């Protein structure tokens, strides 16, 4: 038998294959994620098997008729915004996220909405019993929606069941890690099984025209096969995120063959399930600490939508040899860069201080435009100088210490004006594109201007005025 030869060692986090066991995966750097698996059985390995001869097929020119992908809107506006207008028929979507974030809740709501619109919607749960899913649906007030339900994990059975009768418009498979196929010998949850089961479900989607949604858990320790290996196989990957303690949930497209990848959908987890948040800026700013030093408001853009969020910084003298730099919701490298620019070009000495930076509300910002807001919050905290509470900040900081222009100035200012802000600290070039938002603009050329503006307003930690000795060295 050639069984032994087919054994391989597969990283359960990223799917890299090795010839022998090792403690650390060279491909993704994770520890203890490599497990022994029998490889996917080769189709024609035995001496008696014959390789099929290739069949010629027709090739097409680039020009010719095209059709827009036929979509089924879910009826949940924030979800449709992220998918690009609804579920595309015959496509496969992977929804990833930490356990307990609300994936099952979101998808039972979507399935119910589609079923209520008169389409066939099937929800297959590999994790919960039918009674549990019913209980949740009952709590969400969806019990009357004609969703078809099953608790199943064998993909061959699932495909056979779904192929009988009218093709469902939507099939939710919750989760891909619990699915298994007869064709592969590894145990459920391993990379081979997850990949094999996903392949069968993808083939079903393409053949039947049903939109299939796969749920995938992402575990930080990489013990369970992450959906990483599935990401390459599906048409779109959505990631459902949120900080545990916050009730906001953010749905973000990581990959999308049929729509944009920069839109986000914002939801709030309530007693009655996930509610759409139509005006996220108001929500993210609702618990603002007005007048406290170390907070600034960033006027950002997520996809096509402007989004205002609070940036909080805390700069305190360090007790350690190597000061701490901790970031939540922003890029660690960008923080390091902003700190270096403040140190090198603005005379702000931070090497003796721990620095903490947090984006309020559990949002994760990816735009470089947040540099200026982060710098303002950092200087404000160090100098103990509160920033004006009616001001927003945006602009990218270059390594030379100047503030560079960013896109969509008018949209950012309009959103800020709508929420009652009166001033904006912006890159020099933004003045020309401000539109008629009615905001007082303060152009910041070199970053030093901003530092020199904030630092002298610093107060003594106990309340009174203080000389800004340690911040601006002049
Ligand atoms: P769930 O959808 O089961 O998460 P996942 O499928 O991603 O693991 O949601 C789990 C959490 O959501 C759970 O902690 C309870 C909370 N929740 C609410 O707050 N309100 C609700 O109406 C529902 C159904 C769940
Ligand atoms: Mg679940």
PDB file of C-alpha atoms in Angstrom, residues 175-339:
ATOM      1  CA  UNK A 175     -19.636  26.034  10.601  1.00  0.00           C
ATOM      2  CA  UNK A 176     -17.230  24.669   7.991  1.00  0.00           C
ATOM      3  CA  UNK A 177     -15.004  23.267  10.757  1.00  0.00           C
ATOM      4  CA  UNK A 178     -17.705  20.824  11.822  1.00  0.00           C
ATOM      5  CA  UNK A 179     -18.303  19.468   8.309  1.00  0.00           C
ATOM      6  CA  UNK A 180     -16.695  16.284   7.080  1.00  0.00           C
ATOM      7  CA  UNK A 181     -16.591  14.210   3.924  1.00  0.00           C
ATOM      8  CA  UNK A 182     -16.198  10.438   3.425  1.00  0.00           C
ATOM      9  CA  UNK A 183     -13.634  11.064   0.730  1.00  0.00           C
ATOM     10  CA  UNK A 184     -10.915  12.132   3.139  1.00  0.00           C
ATOM     11  CA  UNK A 185      -9.631  10.063   6.009  1.00  0.00           C
ATOM     12  CA  UNK A 186      -8.464  12.768   8.401  1.00  0.00           C
ATOM     13  CA  UNK A 187     -10.663  13.609  11.358  1.00  0.00           C
ATOM     14  CA  UNK A 188     -13.204  16.478  11.195  1.00  0.00           C
ATOM     15  CA  UNK A 189     -11.689  19.902  11.850  1.00  0.00           C
ATOM     16  CA  UNK A 190      -8.326  19.184  10.236  1.00  0.00           C
ATOM     17  CA  UNK A 191      -7.160  21.225   7.291  1.00  0.00           C
ATOM     18  CA  UNK A 192      -7.713  18.369   4.800  1.00  0.00           C
ATOM     19  CA  UNK A 193     -11.274  17.815   5.992  1.00  0.00           C
ATOM     20  CA  UNK A 194     -12.130  21.515   6.010  1.00  0.00           C
ATOM     21  CA  UNK A 195     -10.691  21.905   2.532  1.00  0.00           C
ATOM     22  CA  UNK A 196     -12.370  18.762   1.218  1.00  0.00           C
ATOM     23  CA  UNK A 197     -15.782  19.653   2.643  1.00  0.00           C
ATOM     24  CA  UNK A 198     -15.513  23.219   1.362  1.00  0.00           C
ATOM     25  CA  UNK A 199     -14.609  21.948  -2.107  1.00  0.00           C
ATOM     26  CA  UNK A 200     -17.753  19.801  -2.268  1.00  0.00           C
ATOM     27  CA  UNK A 201     -19.984  22.639  -1.096  1.00  0.00           C
ATOM     28  CA  UNK A 202     -18.368  25.047  -3.580  1.00  0.00           C
ATOM     29  CA  UNK A 203     -18.959  22.589  -6.411  1.00  0.00           C
ATOM     30  CA  UNK A 204     -22.593  22.310  -5.310  1.00  0.00           C
ATOM     31  CA  UNK A 205     -22.986  26.111  -5.338  1.00  0.00           C
ATOM     32  CA  UNK A 206     -21.513  26.488  -8.842  1.00  0.00           C
ATOM     33  CA  UNK A 207     -23.587  23.640 -10.234  1.00  0.00           C
ATOM     34  CA  UNK A 208     -26.914  24.513  -8.640  1.00  0.00           C
ATOM     35  CA  UNK A 209     -26.779  28.303  -8.554  1.00  0.00           C
ATOM     36  CA  UNK A 210     -27.486  28.471  -4.829  1.00  0.00           C
ATOM     37  CA  UNK A 211     -25.607  31.073  -2.799  1.00  0.00           C
ATOM     38  CA  UNK A 212     -23.716  29.243  -0.063  1.00  0.00           C
ATOM     39  CA  UNK A 213     -22.460  30.915   3.098  1.00  0.00           C
ATOM     40  CA  UNK A 214     -19.814  29.096   5.105  1.00  0.00           C
ATOM     41  CA  UNK A 215     -19.193  30.094   8.707  1.00  0.00           C
ATOM     42  CA  UNK A 216     -15.605  29.818   9.916  1.00  0.00           C
ATOM     43  CA  UNK A 217     -14.208  30.204  13.405  1.00  0.00           C
ATOM     44  CA  UNK A 218     -10.924  31.961  13.783  1.00  0.00           C
ATOM     45  CA  UNK A 219      -9.047  30.910  16.877  1.00  0.00           C
ATOM     46  CA  UNK A 220      -6.102  32.937  18.057  1.00  0.00           C
ATOM     47  CA  UNK A 221      -4.082  29.915  19.158  1.00  0.00           C
ATOM     48  CA  UNK A 222      -4.598  28.156  15.829  1.00  0.00           C
ATOM     49  CA  UNK A 223      -5.609  24.845  17.429  1.00  0.00           C
ATOM     50  CA  UNK A 224      -8.588  24.322  15.145  1.00  0.00           C
ATOM     51  CA  UNK A 225      -8.008  24.509  11.416  1.00  0.00           C
ATOM     52  CA  UNK A 226      -8.531  28.161  10.670  1.00  0.00           C
ATOM     53  CA  UNK A 227     -10.575  29.077   7.635  1.00  0.00           C
ATOM     54  CA  UNK A 228      -7.379  30.442   6.089  1.00  0.00           C
ATOM     55  CA  UNK A 229      -7.183  27.522   3.678  1.00  0.00           C
ATOM     56  CA  UNK A 230     -10.755  28.150   2.560  1.00  0.00           C
ATOM     57  CA  UNK A 231     -10.189  31.842   1.874  1.00  0.00           C
ATOM     58  CA  UNK A 232      -8.515  31.132  -1.453  1.00  0.00           C
ATOM     59  CA  UNK A 233     -11.311  28.876  -2.607  1.00  0.00           C
ATOM     60  CA  UNK A 234     -14.358  31.070  -2.011  1.00  0.00           C
ATOM     61  CA  UNK A 235     -15.650  34.114  -3.893  1.00  0.00           C
ATOM     62  CA  UNK A 236     -15.827  36.442  -0.927  1.00  0.00           C
ATOM     63  CA  UNK A 237     -14.561  36.545   2.623  1.00  0.00           C
ATOM     64  CA  UNK A 238     -16.296  38.652   5.233  1.00  0.00           C
ATOM     65  CA  UNK A 239     -14.873  39.112   8.664  1.00  0.00           C
ATOM     66  CA  UNK A 240     -17.118  39.839  11.628  1.00  0.00           C
ATOM     67  CA  UNK A 241     -15.292  41.755  14.311  1.00  0.00           C
ATOM     68  CA  UNK A 242     -15.848  43.489  17.596  1.00  0.00           C
ATOM     69  CA  UNK A 243     -14.273  43.941  20.975  1.00  0.00           C
ATOM     70  CA  UNK A 244     -15.741  41.562  23.523  1.00  0.00           C
ATOM     71  CA  UNK A 245     -16.990  44.222  25.926  1.00  0.00           C
ATOM     72  CA  UNK A 246     -18.462  46.479  23.251  1.00  0.00           C
ATOM     73  CA  UNK A 247     -21.782  45.856  21.622  1.00  0.00           C
ATOM     74  CA  UNK A 248     -20.744  47.155  18.211  1.00  0.00           C
ATOM     75  CA  UNK A 249     -20.032  44.548  15.586  1.00  0.00           C
ATOM     76  CA  UNK A 250     -18.293  45.403  12.359  1.00  0.00           C
ATOM     77  CA  UNK A 251     -18.639  43.362   9.203  1.00  0.00           C
ATOM     78  CA  UNK A 252     -15.798  43.913   6.777  1.00  0.00           C
ATOM     79  CA  UNK A 253     -15.127  42.431   3.341  1.00  0.00           C
ATOM     80  CA  UNK A 254     -11.607  41.022   3.188  1.00  0.00           C
ATOM     81  CA  UNK A 255     -12.014  39.657  -0.324  1.00  0.00           C
ATOM     82  CA  UNK A 256     -14.864  40.088  -2.750  1.00  0.00           C
ATOM     83  CA  UNK A 257     -15.023  38.941  -6.357  1.00  0.00           C
ATOM     84  CA  UNK A 258     -18.378  40.622  -6.918  1.00  0.00           C
ATOM     85  CA  UNK A 259     -18.160  43.867  -5.005  1.00  0.00           C
ATOM     86  CA  UNK A 260     -16.110  46.350  -3.012  1.00  0.00           C
ATOM     87  CA  UNK A 261     -13.678  45.317  -0.296  1.00  0.00           C
ATOM     88  CA  UNK A 262     -13.493  48.558   1.600  1.00  0.00           C
ATOM     89  CA  UNK A 263     -17.061  48.896   2.838  1.00  0.00           C
ATOM     90  CA  UNK A 264     -17.963  48.099   6.422  1.00  0.00           C
ATOM     91  CA  UNK A 265     -21.311  47.226   7.937  1.00  0.00           C
ATOM     92  CA  UNK A 266     -21.980  48.307  11.492  1.00  0.00           C
ATOM     93  CA  UNK A 267     -24.312  46.416  13.808  1.00  0.00           C
ATOM     94  CA  UNK A 268     -25.192  46.607  17.450  1.00  0.00           C
ATOM     95  CA  UNK A 269     -25.827  43.433  19.463  1.00  0.00           C
ATOM     96  CA  UNK A 270     -29.057  43.900  21.373  1.00  0.00           C
ATOM     97  CA  UNK A 271     -31.435  41.630  23.255  1.00  0.00           C
ATOM     98  CA  UNK A 272     -33.342  41.253  20.003  1.00  0.00           C
ATOM     99  CA  UNK A 273     -30.364  40.252  17.874  1.00  0.00           C
ATOM    100  CA  UNK A 274     -28.186  42.379  15.619  1.00  0.00           C
ATOM    101  CA  UNK A 275     -29.573  45.795  14.794  1.00  0.00           C
ATOM    102  CA  UNK A 276     -28.243  47.803  11.889  1.00  0.00           C
ATOM    103  CA  UNK A 277     -26.528  51.055  12.774  1.00  0.00           C
ATOM    104  CA  UNK A 278     -27.268  53.567  10.058  1.00  0.00           C
ATOM    105  CA  UNK A 279     -25.262  56.436  11.563  1.00  0.00           C
ATOM    106  CA  UNK A 280     -22.131  54.880  13.076  1.00  0.00           C
ATOM    107  CA  UNK A 281     -20.357  58.196  13.751  1.00  0.00           C
ATOM    108  CA  UNK A 282     -22.991  59.230  16.265  1.00  0.00           C
ATOM    109  CA  UNK A 283     -22.651  55.833  17.947  1.00  0.00           C
ATOM    110  CA  UNK A 284     -18.855  55.849  18.103  1.00  0.00           C
ATOM    111  CA  UNK A 285     -18.807  59.348  19.583  1.00  0.00           C
ATOM    112  CA  UNK A 286     -21.722  58.861  21.951  1.00  0.00           C
ATOM    113  CA  UNK A 287     -19.640  58.202  25.076  1.00  0.00           C
ATOM    114  CA  UNK A 288     -16.993  60.797  24.460  1.00  0.00           C
ATOM    115  CA  UNK A 289     -14.915  62.088  27.342  1.00  0.00           C
ATOM    116  CA  UNK A 290     -15.239  65.786  26.579  1.00  0.00           C
ATOM    117  CA  UNK A 291     -12.389  67.956  27.767  1.00  0.00           C
ATOM    118  CA  UNK A 292     -10.082  65.125  28.855  1.00  0.00           C
ATOM    119  CA  UNK A 293      -6.502  65.326  27.649  1.00  0.00           C
ATOM    120  CA  UNK A 294      -5.334  62.609  25.274  1.00  0.00           C
ATOM    121  CA  UNK A 295      -8.435  62.254  23.115  1.00  0.00           C
ATOM    122  CA  UNK A 296      -8.987  63.484  19.582  1.00  0.00           C
ATOM    123  CA  UNK A 297     -11.634  62.877  16.947  1.00  0.00           C
ATOM    124  CA  UNK A 298     -10.539  61.410  13.642  1.00  0.00           C
ATOM    125  CA  UNK A 299     -12.631  62.125  10.554  1.00  0.00           C
ATOM    126  CA  UNK A 300     -12.135  58.903   8.620  1.00  0.00           C
ATOM    127  CA  UNK A 301     -13.566  57.186   5.560  1.00  0.00           C
ATOM    128  CA  UNK A 302     -14.583  53.542   5.498  1.00  0.00           C
ATOM    129  CA  UNK A 303     -15.320  52.532   1.931  1.00  0.00           C
ATOM    130  CA  UNK A 304     -17.642  55.194   0.613  1.00  0.00           C
ATOM    131  CA  UNK A 305     -18.877  56.258   3.997  1.00  0.00           C
ATOM    132  CA  UNK A 306     -17.353  58.895   6.275  1.00  0.00           C
ATOM    133  CA  UNK A 307     -16.913  57.751   9.853  1.00  0.00           C
ATOM    134  CA  UNK A 308     -15.939  59.798  12.878  1.00  0.00           C
ATOM    135  CA  UNK A 309     -14.198  58.031  15.719  1.00  0.00           C
ATOM    136  CA  UNK A 310     -12.440  58.968  18.902  1.00  0.00           C
ATOM    137  CA  UNK A 311      -8.750  58.225  19.323  1.00  0.00           C
ATOM    138  CA  UNK A 312      -7.464  57.930  22.880  1.00  0.00           C
ATOM    139  CA  UNK A 313      -3.843  58.140  23.928  1.00  0.00           C
ATOM    140  CA  UNK A 314      -2.157  57.747  27.277  1.00  0.00           C
ATOM    141  CA  UNK A 315       1.476  58.722  27.692  1.00  0.00           C
ATOM    142  CA  UNK A 316       2.976  58.048  31.123  1.00  0.00           C
ATOM    143  CA  UNK A 317       6.555  57.917  32.448  1.00  0.00           C
ATOM    144  CA  UNK A 318       7.844  54.384  32.236  1.00  0.00           C
ATOM    145  CA  UNK A 319       9.238  52.229  34.993  1.00  0.00           C
ATOM    146  CA  UNK A 320      10.761  49.772  32.570  1.00  0.00           C
ATOM    147  CA  UNK A 321      14.010  49.734  30.663  1.00  0.00           C
ATOM    148  CA  UNK A 322      12.164  49.350  27.385  1.00  0.00           C
ATOM    149  CA  UNK A 323       9.031  51.496  27.381  1.00  0.00           C
ATOM    150  CA  UNK A 324       5.754  49.846  26.410  1.00  0.00           C
ATOM    151  CA  UNK A 325       3.911  50.671  23.215  1.00  0.00           C
ATOM    152  CA  UNK A 326       0.428  49.157  23.137  1.00  0.00           C
ATOM    153  CA  UNK A 327      -2.155  49.740  20.404  1.00  0.00           C
ATOM    154  CA  UNK A 328      -5.747  48.622  20.072  1.00  0.00           C
ATOM    155  CA  UNK A 329      -7.521  49.275  16.785  1.00  0.00           C
ATOM    156  CA  UNK A 330      -4.612  50.756  14.878  1.00  0.00           C
ATOM    157  CA  UNK A 331      -1.379  49.632  13.284  1.00  0.00           C
ATOM    158  CA  UNK A 332       1.558  49.134  15.661  1.00  0.00           C
ATOM    159  CA  UNK A 333       4.016  50.157  12.947  1.00  0.00           C
ATOM    160  CA  UNK A 334       2.227  53.394  12.197  1.00  0.00           C
ATOM    161  CA  UNK A 335       2.282  54.284  15.877  1.00  0.00           C
ATOM    162  CA  UNK A 336       6.027  53.632  15.954  1.00  0.00           C
ATOM    163  CA  UNK A 337       6.412  55.884  12.934  1.00  0.00           C
ATOM    164  CA  UNK A 338       4.363  58.745  14.380  1.00  0.00           C
ATOM    165  CA  UNK A 339       6.335  58.501  17.642  1.00  0.00           C
TER     166      UNK A 339
END
